mmCIF file of C-alpha atoms in Angstrom:
data_model
loop_
_atom_site.group_PDB
_atom_site.id
_atom_site.type_symbol
_atom_site.label_atom_id
_atom_site.label_comp_id
_atom_site.label_asym_id
_atom_site.label_seq_id
_atom_site.Cartn_x
_atom_site.Cartn_y
_atom_site.Cartn_z
ATOM 1 C CA UNK A 3 -140.726 136.300 132.480
ATOM 2 C CA UNK A 4 -139.360 134.191 129.203
ATOM 3 C CA UNK A 5 -138.516 137.555 127.942
ATOM 4 C CA UNK A 6 -136.069 138.566 130.305
ATOM 5 C CA UNK A 7 -133.700 136.553 129.277
ATOM 6 C CA UNK A 8 -131.786 137.494 125.599
ATOM 7 C CA UNK A 9 -131.232 134.103 124.116
ATOM 8 C CA UNK A 10 -134.796 133.471 124.552
ATOM 9 C CA UNK A 11 -135.396 137.113 122.698
ATOM 10 C CA UNK A 12 -133.286 135.845 120.231
ATOM 11 C CA UNK A 13 -134.794 132.757 119.370
ATOM 12 C CA UNK A 14 -138.313 134.251 119.296
ATOM 13 C CA UNK A 15 -136.674 136.874 116.901
ATOM 14 C CA UNK A 16 -134.610 134.018 114.443
ATOM 15 C CA UNK A 17 -138.039 131.910 114.507
ATOM 16 C CA UNK A 18 -140.189 134.993 113.477
ATOM 17 C CA UNK A 19 -137.870 135.086 110.485
ATOM 18 C CA UNK A 20 -138.190 131.621 109.485
ATOM 19 C CA UNK A 21 -142.030 131.306 109.682
ATOM 20 C CA UNK A 22 -141.920 133.669 106.712
ATOM 21 C CA UNK A 23 -139.439 131.779 104.453
ATOM 22 C CA UNK A 24 -140.017 128.206 105.327
ATOM 23 C CA UNK A 25 -143.274 127.895 104.064
ATOM 24 C CA UNK A 26 -142.915 130.723 101.194
ATOM 25 C CA UNK A 27 -140.657 128.146 99.891
ATOM 26 C CA UNK A 28 -142.743 125.310 101.273
ATOM 27 C CA UNK A 29 -145.982 126.579 99.249
ATOM 28 C CA UNK A 30 -143.807 125.757 95.923
ATOM 29 C CA UNK A 31 -142.330 122.295 96.862
ATOM 30 C CA UNK A 32 -145.715 120.709 97.990
ATOM 31 C CA UNK A 33 -147.396 122.581 94.895
ATOM 32 C CA UNK A 34 -144.642 120.862 92.917
ATOM 33 C CA UNK A 35 -145.019 117.562 94.371
ATOM 34 C CA UNK A 36 -141.340 118.053 95.914
ATOM 35 C CA UNK A 37 -142.350 117.459 99.462
ATOM 36 C CA UNK A 38 -139.065 115.209 99.699
ATOM 37 C CA UNK A 39 -136.778 118.095 98.414
ATOM 38 C CA UNK A 40 -136.089 119.168 102.197
ATOM 39 C CA UNK A 41 -135.299 116.183 103.170
ATOM 40 C CA UNK A 42 -132.844 115.628 100.429
ATOM 41 C CA UNK A 43 -130.793 119.303 100.869
ATOM 42 C CA UNK A 44 -131.260 119.178 104.806
ATOM 43 C CA UNK A 45 -128.813 115.315 104.390
ATOM 44 C CA UNK A 46 -127.538 117.411 101.925
ATOM 45 C CA UNK A 47 -126.578 120.286 104.518
ATOM 46 C CA UNK A 48 -125.377 118.647 107.359
ATOM 47 C CA UNK A 49 -122.874 116.631 104.879
ATOM 48 C CA UNK A 50 -121.206 120.131 104.461
ATOM 49 C CA UNK A 51 -121.805 121.582 107.783
ATOM 50 C CA UNK A 52 -119.439 117.940 107.692
ATOM 51 C CA UNK A 53 -117.213 118.878 105.499
ATOM 52 C CA UNK A 54 -117.117 122.680 107.076
ATOM 53 C CA UNK A 55 -116.015 121.234 110.255
ATOM 54 C CA UNK A 56 -113.019 118.481 108.746
ATOM 55 C CA UNK A 57 -111.211 121.379 106.459
ATOM 56 C CA UNK A 58 -112.038 124.124 109.044
ATOM 57 C CA UNK A 59 -114.471 126.405 106.832
ATOM 58 C CA UNK A 60 -117.414 128.405 107.455
ATOM 59 C CA UNK A 61 -120.226 124.707 108.001
ATOM 60 C CA UNK A 62 -122.642 127.500 107.054
ATOM 61 C CA UNK A 63 -121.327 128.776 103.700
ATOM 62 C CA UNK A 64 -120.430 125.016 102.498
ATOM 63 C CA UNK A 65 -123.351 123.601 103.501
ATOM 64 C CA UNK A 66 -125.016 126.570 101.002
ATOM 65 C CA UNK A 67 -122.447 125.668 98.400
ATOM 66 C CA UNK A 68 -122.983 121.736 98.666
ATOM 67 C CA UNK A 69 -126.635 122.070 98.721
ATOM 68 C CA UNK A 70 -126.751 124.165 95.366
ATOM 69 C CA UNK A 71 -124.559 121.221 93.965
ATOM 70 C CA UNK A 72 -127.644 119.098 95.113
ATOM 71 C CA UNK A 73 -130.349 121.205 93.592
ATOM 72 C CA UNK A 74 -128.412 120.743 90.613
ATOM 73 C CA UNK A 75 -128.072 117.438 90.532
ATOM 74 C CA UNK A 76 -131.540 116.415 91.612
ATOM 75 C CA UNK A 77 -132.926 118.370 88.317
ATOM 76 C CA UNK A 78 -129.881 116.316 85.626
ATOM 77 C CA UNK A 79 -130.911 113.077 87.244
ATOM 78 C CA UNK A 80 -134.679 113.415 87.078
ATOM 79 C CA UNK A 81 -134.124 114.569 83.582
ATOM 80 C CA UNK A 82 -131.926 111.336 82.520
ATOM 81 C CA UNK A 83 -134.575 109.935 84.302
ATOM 82 C CA UNK A 84 -137.709 111.063 82.749
ATOM 83 C CA UNK A 85 -138.881 112.887 85.148
ATOM 84 C CA UNK A 86 -138.204 110.341 88.326
ATOM 85 C CA UNK A 87 -138.235 113.381 90.745
ATOM 86 C CA UNK A 88 -138.747 110.717 93.418
ATOM 87 C CA UNK A 89 -135.673 108.607 92.553
ATOM 88 C CA UNK A 90 -133.900 111.813 91.799
ATOM 89 C CA UNK A 91 -134.387 112.993 95.595
ATOM 90 C CA UNK A 92 -133.328 109.559 97.529
ATOM 91 C CA UNK A 93 -130.705 109.036 95.214
ATOM 92 C CA UNK A 94 -129.214 113.117 96.767
ATOM 93 C CA UNK A 95 -130.539 112.223 100.050
ATOM 94 C CA UNK A 96 -128.563 108.898 100.474
ATOM 95 C CA UNK A 97 -125.855 110.429 99.753
ATOM 96 C CA UNK A 98 -126.084 113.720 101.613
ATOM 97 C CA UNK A 99 -126.860 111.237 104.318
ATOM 98 C CA UNK A 100 -123.927 108.653 103.665
ATOM 99 C CA UNK A 101 -121.590 111.782 103.415
ATOM 100 C CA UNK A 102 -122.250 113.056 106.549
ATOM 101 C CA UNK A 103 -121.895 110.075 108.215
ATOM 102 C CA UNK A 104 -118.630 109.648 107.286
ATOM 103 C CA UNK A 105 -117.318 112.993 107.464
ATOM 104 C CA UNK A 106 -118.827 113.195 110.874
ATOM 105 C CA UNK A 107 -115.957 110.197 112.042
ATOM 106 C CA UNK A 108 -113.291 113.076 111.250
ATOM 107 C CA UNK A 109 -114.961 115.669 113.602
ATOM 108 C CA UNK A 110 -112.852 116.581 117.052
ATOM 109 C CA UNK A 111 -115.780 118.574 118.147
ATOM 110 C CA UNK A 112 -118.423 115.974 118.572
ATOM 111 C CA UNK A 113 -120.429 118.589 120.122
ATOM 112 C CA UNK A 114 -120.667 121.706 118.011
ATOM 113 C CA UNK A 115 -122.050 119.205 114.958
ATOM 114 C CA UNK A 116 -124.732 117.578 116.903
ATOM 115 C CA UNK A 117 -125.784 121.368 117.012
ATOM 116 C CA UNK A 118 -126.722 121.343 113.647
ATOM 117 C CA UNK A 119 -128.709 117.689 114.011
ATOM 118 C CA UNK A 120 -131.797 119.187 115.951
ATOM 119 C CA UNK A 121 -130.188 122.839 116.155
ATOM 120 C CA UNK A 122 -129.515 125.080 118.586
ATOM 121 C CA UNK A 123 -131.882 127.966 118.133
ATOM 122 C CA UNK A 124 -131.309 129.308 121.397
ATOM 123 C CA UNK A 125 -127.799 130.117 121.018
ATOM 124 C CA UNK A 126 -127.043 132.228 117.777
ATOM 125 C CA UNK A 127 -124.624 134.650 117.867
ATOM 126 C CA UNK A 128 -124.396 137.857 116.712
ATOM 127 C CA UNK A 129 -123.143 137.690 113.285
ATOM 128 C CA UNK A 130 -125.921 134.543 113.195
ATOM 129 C CA UNK A 131 -128.386 136.747 113.142
ATOM 130 C CA UNK A 132 -127.687 139.262 110.736
ATOM 131 C CA UNK A 133 -126.719 136.652 107.972
ATOM 132 C CA UNK A 134 -130.455 134.423 109.149
ATOM 133 C CA UNK A 135 -131.920 138.755 108.634
ATOM 134 C CA UNK A 136 -130.030 139.700 105.633
ATOM 135 C CA UNK A 137 -131.177 135.822 103.935
ATOM 136 C CA UNK A 138 -134.657 136.134 104.704
ATOM 137 C CA UNK A 139 -134.798 139.403 103.616
ATOM 138 C CA UNK A 140 -133.387 138.403 100.601
ATOM 139 C CA UNK A 141 -135.976 135.356 99.928
ATOM 140 C CA UNK A 142 -138.419 137.015 100.794
ATOM 141 C CA UNK A 143 -137.556 139.421 98.094
ATOM 142 C CA UNK A 144 -136.919 136.684 95.613
ATOM 143 C CA UNK A 145 -140.492 135.241 96.242
ATOM 144 C CA UNK A 146 -142.311 138.376 95.836
ATOM 145 C CA UNK A 147 -140.637 139.285 92.710
ATOM 146 C CA UNK A 148 -141.391 135.757 91.308
ATOM 147 C CA UNK A 149 -144.580 135.494 92.963
ATOM 148 C CA UNK A 150 -146.631 134.976 89.384
ATOM 149 C CA UNK A 151 -143.884 133.027 87.415
ATOM 150 C CA UNK A 152 -143.389 130.218 90.902
ATOM 151 C CA UNK A 153 -147.157 130.375 91.097
ATOM 152 C CA UNK A 154 -147.463 129.498 87.098
ATOM 153 C CA UNK A 155 -145.072 126.856 87.565
ATOM 154 C CA UNK A 156 -146.520 125.137 90.632
ATOM 155 C CA UNK A 157 -149.966 124.690 88.917
ATOM 156 C CA UNK A 158 -148.728 123.924 84.996
ATOM 157 C CA UNK A 159 -144.740 123.872 84.327
ATOM 158 C CA UNK A 160 -145.817 122.819 80.441
ATOM 159 C CA UNK A 161 -148.601 125.559 80.288
ATOM 160 C CA UNK A 162 -145.723 128.673 81.805
ATOM 161 C CA UNK A 163 -143.003 126.697 79.595
ATOM 162 C CA UNK A 164 -145.158 127.288 76.265
ATOM 163 C CA UNK A 165 -147.032 130.868 77.565
ATOM 164 C CA UNK A 166 -143.146 131.731 77.374
ATOM 165 C CA UNK A 167 -142.174 131.896 80.866
ATOM 166 C CA UNK A 168 -138.409 130.799 81.125
ATOM 167 C CA UNK A 169 -138.982 127.893 83.102
ATOM 168 C CA UNK A 170 -134.927 126.862 83.801
ATOM 169 C CA UNK A 171 -133.569 130.233 84.664
ATOM 170 C CA UNK A 172 -137.067 130.688 87.277
ATOM 171 C CA UNK A 173 -135.730 127.020 88.373
ATOM 172 C CA UNK A 174 -132.365 127.624 89.084
ATOM 173 C CA UNK A 175 -133.301 130.864 91.316
ATOM 174 C CA UNK A 176 -136.092 128.895 93.462
ATOM 175 C CA UNK A 177 -132.899 126.289 93.928
ATOM 176 C CA UNK A 178 -130.705 129.624 94.978
ATOM 177 C CA UNK A 179 -133.565 130.363 97.044
ATOM 178 C CA UNK A 180 -134.452 127.409 98.636
ATOM 179 C CA UNK A 181 -130.716 126.085 98.900
ATOM 180 C CA UNK A 182 -130.235 128.944 101.386
ATOM 181 C CA UNK A 183 -133.331 128.578 103.625
ATOM 182 C CA UNK A 184 -133.023 125.370 103.948
ATOM 183 C CA UNK A 185 -128.851 125.474 104.774
ATOM 184 C CA UNK A 186 -129.898 128.404 107.635
ATOM 185 C CA UNK A 187 -132.305 126.436 108.553
ATOM 186 C CA UNK A 188 -130.246 123.942 109.223
ATOM 187 C CA UNK A 189 -128.450 125.892 112.021
ATOM 188 C CA UNK A 190 -131.420 126.988 113.857
ATOM 189 C CA UNK A 191 -133.852 124.064 113.690
ATOM 190 C CA UNK A 192 -131.614 121.506 113.070
ATOM 191 C CA UNK A 193 -130.900 119.336 109.736
ATOM 192 C CA UNK A 194 -133.090 116.715 110.436
ATOM 193 C CA UNK A 195 -136.140 118.869 111.273
ATOM 194 C CA UNK A 196 -136.198 121.892 108.765
ATOM 195 C CA UNK A 197 -138.572 119.624 106.589
ATOM 196 C CA UNK A 198 -141.340 119.688 109.044
ATOM 197 C CA UNK A 199 -141.419 123.310 108.782
ATOM 198 C CA UNK A 200 -141.419 123.638 105.246
ATOM 199 C CA UNK A 201 -144.057 121.573 104.578
ATOM 200 C CA UNK A 202 -145.968 120.590 107.257
ATOM 201 C CA UNK A 203 -147.764 124.436 107.664
ATOM 202 C CA UNK A 204 -148.370 124.199 103.992
ATOM 203 C CA UNK A 205 -149.661 120.499 104.008
ATOM 204 C CA UNK A 206 -152.064 121.908 106.969
ATOM 205 C CA UNK A 207 -152.840 125.110 105.113
ATOM 206 C CA UNK A 208 -153.866 123.605 101.728
ATOM 207 C CA UNK A 209 -157.150 121.943 103.627
ATOM 208 C CA UNK A 210 -158.098 125.323 104.753
ATOM 209 C CA UNK A 211 -156.579 128.126 101.889
ATOM 210 C CA UNK A 212 -158.989 128.571 98.731
ATOM 211 C CA UNK A 213 -156.474 130.567 97.034
ATOM 212 C CA UNK A 214 -152.837 130.393 95.875
ATOM 213 C CA UNK A 215 -152.080 133.919 98.200
ATOM 214 C CA UNK A 216 -154.383 132.827 101.307
ATOM 215 C CA UNK A 217 -152.165 129.815 100.946
ATOM 216 C CA UNK A 218 -149.490 131.243 101.470
ATOM 217 C CA UNK A 219 -150.776 133.425 104.231
ATOM 218 C CA UNK A 220 -152.089 131.082 106.126
ATOM 219 C CA UNK A 221 -148.738 128.991 105.883
ATOM 220 C CA UNK A 222 -146.823 131.653 107.106
ATOM 221 C CA UNK A 223 -149.267 132.467 110.248
ATOM 222 C CA UNK A 224 -149.737 128.706 110.993
ATOM 223 C CA UNK A 225 -145.852 128.540 111.350
ATOM 224 C CA UNK A 226 -145.191 131.550 113.067
ATOM 225 C CA UNK A 227 -147.304 130.502 115.812
ATOM 226 C CA UNK A 228 -146.048 126.458 115.368
ATOM 227 C CA UNK A 229 -142.935 128.148 116.346
ATOM 228 C CA UNK A 230 -143.890 130.544 119.296
ATOM 229 C CA UNK A 231 -145.896 127.931 120.915
ATOM 230 C CA UNK A 232 -143.564 125.657 120.474
ATOM 231 C CA UNK A 233 -140.495 127.947 122.061
ATOM 232 C CA UNK A 234 -142.871 128.377 125.079
ATOM 233 C CA UNK A 235 -143.251 124.984 125.576
ATOM 234 C CA UNK A 236 -139.681 123.644 124.810
ATOM 235 C CA UNK A 237 -138.549 126.950 127.704
ATOM 236 C CA UNK A 238 -140.724 125.929 129.955
ATOM 237 C CA UNK A 239 -140.391 121.895 129.934
ATOM 238 C CA UNK A 240 -136.398 121.924 129.051
ATOM 239 C CA UNK A 241 -137.247 120.434 125.855
ATOM 240 C CA UNK A 242 -135.469 120.413 122.184
ATOM 241 C CA UNK A 243 -136.697 123.230 120.303
ATOM 242 C CA UNK A 244 -136.717 121.939 116.860
ATOM 243 C CA UNK A 245 -138.010 118.911 118.276
ATOM 244 C CA UNK A 246 -140.780 120.563 120.191
ATOM 245 C CA UNK A 247 -141.584 122.686 117.219
ATOM 246 C CA UNK A 248 -141.928 119.676 114.799
ATOM 247 C CA UNK A 249 -144.219 117.431 117.154
ATOM 248 C CA UNK A 250 -146.518 120.510 117.291
ATOM 249 C CA UNK A 251 -146.499 120.566 113.471
ATOM 250 C CA UNK A 252 -147.156 117.305 113.238
ATOM 251 C CA UNK A 253 -149.706 117.422 115.873
ATOM 252 C CA UNK A 254 -151.626 120.552 114.714
ATOM 253 C CA UNK A 255 -151.598 119.247 110.754
ATOM 254 C CA UNK A 256 -154.026 115.480 112.449
ATOM 255 C CA UNK A 257 -155.982 117.810 114.529
ATOM 256 C CA UNK A 258 -156.893 119.665 111.087
ATOM 257 C CA UNK A 259 -156.883 117.003 108.736
ATOM 258 C CA UNK A 260 -159.160 114.944 111.542
ATOM 259 C CA UNK A 261 -161.472 118.262 111.669
ATOM 260 C CA UNK A 262 -161.898 118.830 108.046
ATOM 261 C CA UNK A 263 -162.838 114.830 107.518
ATOM 262 C CA UNK A 264 -165.745 115.446 110.232
ATOM 263 C CA UNK A 265 -167.423 118.473 108.241
ATOM 264 C CA UNK A 266 -166.466 117.056 104.833
ATOM 265 C CA UNK A 267 -168.563 114.142 105.864
ATOM 266 C CA UNK A 268 -171.770 115.922 107.033
#
């Protein structure tokens, strides 16, 4: 049985935690039309991991710090370019992947760095499990506490600002939560794959949900199923878990799109 092995029990536990926080963050990201921010931050996280290995510091800590800087830079560039968020994200994404490429040449332990490219959810240590659990609790607490404000900002940021919501403050808090989520997810599912788990469950759920609350719940349930099934398939067919989960997410998104279009035409 699959649960006879300790490493698989750890993988399912971590997968369950990630399926809670990734869609929670992803819902706001998608509704604000900033889906590519996941790519920018994951590339930055990869650069942080590479820098961590080079300077012999914790890759997770360095990647988190760089993700925060990158998120703030996106905001600064966005304002200087008159709210052209797509350009700001592209600039940071290019810088992140460029730095990762350059710094990777100075890493002696290539296998350790490669684990962050596509993730290594089945080789999580005790310390990392504790860290992921703590971050999950923190992110969920933040999302729940800022539920109304984030919802308002996601649908009508200008209206939220006029009504008295401190948009810059909540943006910074959300940036911190996103940076935490992306940096820790890069270690488990992989920096090159984390965006799929942030965006795809939400994108699929948008076609099914009828309210903001149901969108979040559906996204979490869908992400949970994708992670559980993806891990199971990866185990029995000796596949990379992160890549398997990402492909499964794309397949489900495509199937739901086809089914919804068929029924909407009737």
